[in-house]
Structure formats: C-alpha cells, structure tokens
GROMACS .gro file of C-alpha atoms in nm:
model
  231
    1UNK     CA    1   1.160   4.060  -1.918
    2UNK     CA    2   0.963   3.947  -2.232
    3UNK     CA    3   1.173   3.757  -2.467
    4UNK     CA    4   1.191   3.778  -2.819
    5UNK     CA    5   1.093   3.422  -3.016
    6UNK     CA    6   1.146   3.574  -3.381
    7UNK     CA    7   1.486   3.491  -3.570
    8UNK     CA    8   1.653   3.702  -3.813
    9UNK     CA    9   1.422   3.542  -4.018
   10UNK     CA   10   1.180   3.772  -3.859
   11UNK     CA   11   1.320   4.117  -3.887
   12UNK     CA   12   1.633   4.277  -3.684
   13UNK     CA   13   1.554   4.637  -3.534
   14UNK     CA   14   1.719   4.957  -3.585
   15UNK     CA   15   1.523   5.293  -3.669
   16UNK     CA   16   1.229   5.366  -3.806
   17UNK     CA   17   1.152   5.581  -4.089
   18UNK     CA   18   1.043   5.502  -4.440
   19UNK     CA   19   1.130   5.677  -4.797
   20UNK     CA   20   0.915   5.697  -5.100
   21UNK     CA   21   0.935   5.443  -5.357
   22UNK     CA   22   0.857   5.672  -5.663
   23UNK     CA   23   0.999   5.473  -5.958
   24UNK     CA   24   0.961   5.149  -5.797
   25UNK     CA   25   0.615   5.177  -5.672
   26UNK     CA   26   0.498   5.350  -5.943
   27UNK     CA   27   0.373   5.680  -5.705
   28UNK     CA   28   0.471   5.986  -5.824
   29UNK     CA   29   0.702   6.276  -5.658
   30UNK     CA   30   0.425   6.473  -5.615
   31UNK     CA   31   0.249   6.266  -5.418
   32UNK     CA   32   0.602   6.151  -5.223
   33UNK     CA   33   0.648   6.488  -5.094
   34UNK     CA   34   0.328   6.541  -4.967
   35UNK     CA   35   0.307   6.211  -4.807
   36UNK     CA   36   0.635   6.270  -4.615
   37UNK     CA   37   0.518   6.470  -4.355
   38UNK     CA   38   0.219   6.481  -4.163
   39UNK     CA   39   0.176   6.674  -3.880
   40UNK     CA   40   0.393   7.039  -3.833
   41UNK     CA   41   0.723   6.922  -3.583
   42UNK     CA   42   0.663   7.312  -3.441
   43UNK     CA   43   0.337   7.238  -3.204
   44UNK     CA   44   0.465   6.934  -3.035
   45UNK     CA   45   0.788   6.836  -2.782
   46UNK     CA   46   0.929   6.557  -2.968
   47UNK     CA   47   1.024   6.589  -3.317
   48UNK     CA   48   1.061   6.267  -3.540
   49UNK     CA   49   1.281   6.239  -3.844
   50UNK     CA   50   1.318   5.938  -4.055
   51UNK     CA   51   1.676   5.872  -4.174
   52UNK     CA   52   1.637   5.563  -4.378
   53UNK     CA   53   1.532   5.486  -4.609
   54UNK     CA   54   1.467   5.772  -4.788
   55UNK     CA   55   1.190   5.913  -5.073
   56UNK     CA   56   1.179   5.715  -5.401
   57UNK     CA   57   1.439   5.408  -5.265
   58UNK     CA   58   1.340   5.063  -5.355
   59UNK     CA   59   1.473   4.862  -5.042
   60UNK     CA   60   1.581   4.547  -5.020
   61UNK     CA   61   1.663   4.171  -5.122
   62UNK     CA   62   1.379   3.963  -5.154
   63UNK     CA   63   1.208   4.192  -4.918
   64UNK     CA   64   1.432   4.209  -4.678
   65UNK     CA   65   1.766   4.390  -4.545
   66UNK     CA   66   1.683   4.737  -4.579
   67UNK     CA   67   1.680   4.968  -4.268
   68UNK     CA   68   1.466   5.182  -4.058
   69UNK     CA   69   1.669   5.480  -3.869
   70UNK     CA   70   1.535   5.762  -3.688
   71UNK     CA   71   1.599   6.045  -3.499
   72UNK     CA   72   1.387   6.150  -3.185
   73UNK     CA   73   1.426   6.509  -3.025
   74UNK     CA   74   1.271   6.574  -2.675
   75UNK     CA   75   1.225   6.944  -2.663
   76UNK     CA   76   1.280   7.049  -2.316
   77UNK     CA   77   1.315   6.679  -2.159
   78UNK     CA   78   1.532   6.512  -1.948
   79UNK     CA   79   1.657   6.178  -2.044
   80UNK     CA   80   1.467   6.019  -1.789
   81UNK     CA   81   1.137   6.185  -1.895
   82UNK     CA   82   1.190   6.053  -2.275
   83UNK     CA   83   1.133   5.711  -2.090
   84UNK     CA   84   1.434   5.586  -2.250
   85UNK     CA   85   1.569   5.271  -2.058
   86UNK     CA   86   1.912   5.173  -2.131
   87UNK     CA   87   2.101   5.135  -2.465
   88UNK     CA   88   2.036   4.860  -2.673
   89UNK     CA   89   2.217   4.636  -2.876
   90UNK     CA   90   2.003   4.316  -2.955
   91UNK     CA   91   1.862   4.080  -3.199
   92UNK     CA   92   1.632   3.740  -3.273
   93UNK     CA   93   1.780   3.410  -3.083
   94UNK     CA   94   2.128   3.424  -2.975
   95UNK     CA   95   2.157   3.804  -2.958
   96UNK     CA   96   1.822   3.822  -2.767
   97UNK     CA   97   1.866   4.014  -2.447
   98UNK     CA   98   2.267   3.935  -2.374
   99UNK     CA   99   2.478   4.141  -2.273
  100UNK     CA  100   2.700   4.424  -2.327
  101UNK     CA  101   2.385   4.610  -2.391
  102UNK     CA  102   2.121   4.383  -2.369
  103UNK     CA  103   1.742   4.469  -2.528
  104UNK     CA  104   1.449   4.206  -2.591
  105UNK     CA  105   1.377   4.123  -2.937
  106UNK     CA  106   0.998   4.083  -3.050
  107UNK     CA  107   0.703   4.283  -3.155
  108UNK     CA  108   0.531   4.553  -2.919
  109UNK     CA  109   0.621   4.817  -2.680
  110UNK     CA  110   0.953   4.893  -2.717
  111UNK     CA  111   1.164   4.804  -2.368
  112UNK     CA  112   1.409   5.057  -2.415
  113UNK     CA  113   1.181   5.334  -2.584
  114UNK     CA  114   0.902   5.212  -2.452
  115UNK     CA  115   0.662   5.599  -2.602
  116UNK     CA  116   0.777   5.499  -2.979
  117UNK     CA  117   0.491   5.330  -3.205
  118UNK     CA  118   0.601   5.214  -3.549
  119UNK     CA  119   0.329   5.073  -3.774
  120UNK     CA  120   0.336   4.966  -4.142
  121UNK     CA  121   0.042   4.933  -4.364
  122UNK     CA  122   0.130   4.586  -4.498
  123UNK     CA  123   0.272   4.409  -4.184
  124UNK     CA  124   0.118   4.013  -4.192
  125UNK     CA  125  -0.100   3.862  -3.922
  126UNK     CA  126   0.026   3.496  -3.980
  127UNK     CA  127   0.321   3.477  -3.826
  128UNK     CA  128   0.366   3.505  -3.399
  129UNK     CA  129   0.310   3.785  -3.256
  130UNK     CA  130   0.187   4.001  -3.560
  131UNK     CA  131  -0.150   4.124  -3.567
  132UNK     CA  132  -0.151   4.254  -3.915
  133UNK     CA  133  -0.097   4.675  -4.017
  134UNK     CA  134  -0.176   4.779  -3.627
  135UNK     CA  135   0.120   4.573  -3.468
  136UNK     CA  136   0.353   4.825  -3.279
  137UNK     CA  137   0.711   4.743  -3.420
  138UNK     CA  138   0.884   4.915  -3.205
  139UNK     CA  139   1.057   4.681  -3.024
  140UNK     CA  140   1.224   4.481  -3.337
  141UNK     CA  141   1.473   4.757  -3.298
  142UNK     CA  142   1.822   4.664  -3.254
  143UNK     CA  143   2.055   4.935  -3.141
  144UNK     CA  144   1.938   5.252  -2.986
  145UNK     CA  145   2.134   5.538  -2.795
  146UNK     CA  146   2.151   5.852  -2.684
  147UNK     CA  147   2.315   6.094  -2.936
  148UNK     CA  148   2.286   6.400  -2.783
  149UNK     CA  149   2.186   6.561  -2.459
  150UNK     CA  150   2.187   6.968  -2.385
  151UNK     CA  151   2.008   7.166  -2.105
  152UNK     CA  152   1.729   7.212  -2.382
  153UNK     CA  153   1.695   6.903  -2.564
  154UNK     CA  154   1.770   6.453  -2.568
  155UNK     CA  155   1.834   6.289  -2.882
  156UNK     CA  156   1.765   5.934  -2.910
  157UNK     CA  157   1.818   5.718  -3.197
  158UNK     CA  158   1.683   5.389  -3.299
  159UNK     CA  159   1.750   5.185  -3.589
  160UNK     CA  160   1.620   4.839  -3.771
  161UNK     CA  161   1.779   4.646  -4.019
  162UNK     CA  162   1.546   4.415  -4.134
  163UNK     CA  163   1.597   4.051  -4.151
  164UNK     CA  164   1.289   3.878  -4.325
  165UNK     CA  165   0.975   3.965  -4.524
  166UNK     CA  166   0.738   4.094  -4.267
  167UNK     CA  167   0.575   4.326  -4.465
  168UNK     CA  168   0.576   4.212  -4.816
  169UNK     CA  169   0.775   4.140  -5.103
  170UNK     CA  170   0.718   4.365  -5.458
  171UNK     CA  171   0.480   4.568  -5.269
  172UNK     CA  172   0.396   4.942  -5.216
  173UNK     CA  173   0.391   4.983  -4.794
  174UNK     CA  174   0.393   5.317  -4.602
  175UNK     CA  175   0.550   5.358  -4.274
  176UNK     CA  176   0.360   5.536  -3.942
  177UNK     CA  177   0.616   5.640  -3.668
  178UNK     CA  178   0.521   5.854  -3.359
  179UNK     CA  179   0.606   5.896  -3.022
  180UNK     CA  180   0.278   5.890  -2.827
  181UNK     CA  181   0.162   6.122  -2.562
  182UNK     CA  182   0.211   6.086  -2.212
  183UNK     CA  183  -0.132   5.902  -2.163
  184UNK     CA  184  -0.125   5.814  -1.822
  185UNK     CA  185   0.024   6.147  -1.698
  186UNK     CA  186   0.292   6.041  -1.514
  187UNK     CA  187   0.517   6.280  -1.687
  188UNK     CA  188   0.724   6.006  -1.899
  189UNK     CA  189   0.696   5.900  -2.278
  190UNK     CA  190   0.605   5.556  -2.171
  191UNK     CA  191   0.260   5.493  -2.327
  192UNK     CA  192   0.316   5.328  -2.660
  193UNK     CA  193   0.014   4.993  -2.702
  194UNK     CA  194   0.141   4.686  -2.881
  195UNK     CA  195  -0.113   4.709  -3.079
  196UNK     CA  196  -0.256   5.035  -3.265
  197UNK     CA  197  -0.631   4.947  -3.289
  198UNK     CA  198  -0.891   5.119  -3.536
  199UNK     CA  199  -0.987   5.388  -3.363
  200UNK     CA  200  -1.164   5.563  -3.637
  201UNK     CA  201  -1.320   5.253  -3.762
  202UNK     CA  202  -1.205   5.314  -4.129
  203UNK     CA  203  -1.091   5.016  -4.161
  204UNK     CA  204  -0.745   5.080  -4.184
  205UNK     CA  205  -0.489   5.145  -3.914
  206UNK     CA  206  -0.246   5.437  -3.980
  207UNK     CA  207  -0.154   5.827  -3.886
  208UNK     CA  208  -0.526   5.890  -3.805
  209UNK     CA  209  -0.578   5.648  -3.540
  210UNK     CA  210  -0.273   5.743  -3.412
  211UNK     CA  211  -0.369   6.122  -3.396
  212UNK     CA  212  -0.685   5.993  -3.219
  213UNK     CA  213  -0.497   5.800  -2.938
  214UNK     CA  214  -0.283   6.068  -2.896
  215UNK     CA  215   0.076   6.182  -2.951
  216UNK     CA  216   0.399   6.408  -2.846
  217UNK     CA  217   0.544   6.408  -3.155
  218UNK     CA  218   0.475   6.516  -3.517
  219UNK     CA  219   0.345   6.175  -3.732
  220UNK     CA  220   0.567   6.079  -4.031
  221UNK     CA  221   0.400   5.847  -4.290
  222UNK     CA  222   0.607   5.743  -4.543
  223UNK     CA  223   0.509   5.521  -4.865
  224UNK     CA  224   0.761   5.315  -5.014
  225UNK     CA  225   0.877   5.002  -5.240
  226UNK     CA  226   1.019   4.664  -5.080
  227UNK     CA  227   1.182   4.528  -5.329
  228UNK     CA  228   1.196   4.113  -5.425
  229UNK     CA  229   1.477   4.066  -5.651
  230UNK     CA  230   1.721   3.815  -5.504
  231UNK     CA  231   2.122   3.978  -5.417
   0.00000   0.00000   0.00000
C-alpha cells in the first residue's frame, strides 16, 4: 500500500466540499450562489453534496483546521460498484494506515474511494507530493463510511479536517469535487488520476477539465475564504 509521508502539518482528510466566503473574500452572494453548483445532479448516477464548509464561511486558524465533508449518492449502485474499499479512519504519521480501520494518508487517488477527485485552485507545488491546483486530494481524507445503503441507492461519506496551510493563508480558493466516470469500463467508480492535468489548455485546472476527462457525478465548485488569524 502507498504510505502517507505528510504530518498533520500537511492536512488531515475528511470530506470535501467548499462554502462561499462572501464577506471574507470580498465576492458577493450573487456570485456565491451561482458558483455553488455546476452541473444539474438529475442527468448523472452519483450526486455530490458538499456539507462543509458552507457559502460565505471564513474557515480556519492561520489557514488551517477547517473541514471538508461530503455526501456521495450512487443512484442505482451496489456498494461494490461505488468502488468503495473499506472504511477509513486515518491520518499523517502515527495514524497512517493502523488499524481499527486503517486508510493511507497522502495526496492522490483515494484508496478507499478510489472514483473521488478533489481539486482546489490554490493548492502549492512546493511541498511533496503536490503538484500545484491539479493535485487530486482525495486521499488526505480521514474518515469515510457508508451511511446508507437501499435496493436503489449507497451513500458514502468522506470528510477532511485540515491540518496545515496547503492552500493558502488570507486567500480567496474554490473547491472542485467530482466523482469521475467509469473510464476504463469495468463497471466500478475506480478511475480518479492523481493528478487533474489541463485538458483544455486554459491554463488553469478546474470543473472544465474535469468535464473533459469525464465524470458520474454532477461538479460542485465552490469559492471560499481561508482565513489567517491565529486561535
């Protein structure tokens, strides 16, 4: 299994999905509603739904400790075919990949929910194992389950709490969080890349590319505020 070399230092994982820093970032609610959403949840299987943090918060201490949570819905999937691979409850160095529920702990394809791509427009390219705004951060996660299962749907969630600057400090950042399409037709949600590349050549990596690669689920794309202010 790949182990994870980042400390808390680094980021801790949980879920994924970003709210709009309005009065912090200076964007207004106009433009926070209509950069919530992307893509209709009707057309596709999976449906994503960011919990945390949510439109117009200002997160975090010194740009760090605020959370990512989401919610994934397989429409008609079996908990197999969501590629989900064991629950999760992990972290950077001494709660990398132990046990009770053990999960590795770095950047890339997530082990344990290994279709999920989370991206964020200000991630650095400095530190190991970051590759700048296209690095998948999926698998900084640290506890995922299963939250509900029916004859008609699976319900995963994921969530982050986030342990170090990664992505700025005092800065406006947007979160991209998909599930992406069953690529290599095998009939799981397995497909996720490490790294999102710039598939449209605009010179920025976000919801486009991803639309381009090819996903299951709708796209959410979130702008936000990290805050820097100490505790």
């Amino acid at each position: 299994m790949r182990k994870k070399k980042l400390g808390w230092s680094l980021g801790a994982g949980a879920a994924v999905i970003l709210g709009l820093g309005t009065a912090a970032s200076g964007l207004s609610s106009a433009n926070a509603s209509s950069l919530d959403t992307s893509d209709s949840t009707a057309e596709h299987p999976v449906e994503v739904k960011v919990l945390a943090p949510k439109p117009g918060d200002n997160t975090g201490v010194e740009g760090k400790g605020w959370f990512v949570d989401l919610k994934l819905s397989f429409r008609g999937k079996t908990l197999a075919q969501t590629g989900f691979n064991g629950l999760q409850l992990t972290g950077p160095a001494a709660h990398n990949n132990i046990a009770p529920f053990p999960g590795t702990f770095s950047t890339g394809q997530d082990d344990k929910i290994p279709g999920l791509v989370v991206l964020d427009s200000t991630t650095n390219s400095t530190l190991p194992g970051f590759s700048g705004p296209g690095t998948n951060l999926a698998n900084l996660f640290n506890l995922s389950g299963v939250t509900n299962r029916t004859p008609n749907k699976t319900e995963l969630w994921d969530t982050w709490i986030v342990g170090a600057p990664i992505v700025g400090q005092n800065v406006d950042t947007s979160l991209s969080v998909a599930v992406v399409d069953d690529l290599n037709h095998d009939g799981i949600y397995n497909d996720a890349p490490s790294v999102v590349k710039d598939l449209n050549g605009d010179g920025k990596i976000d919801a486009k590319d991803l639309k381009l690669m090819g996903v299951a689920s709708n796209i959410v794309t979130v702008p936000f505020h990290i805050n820097a202010d100490p505790a």
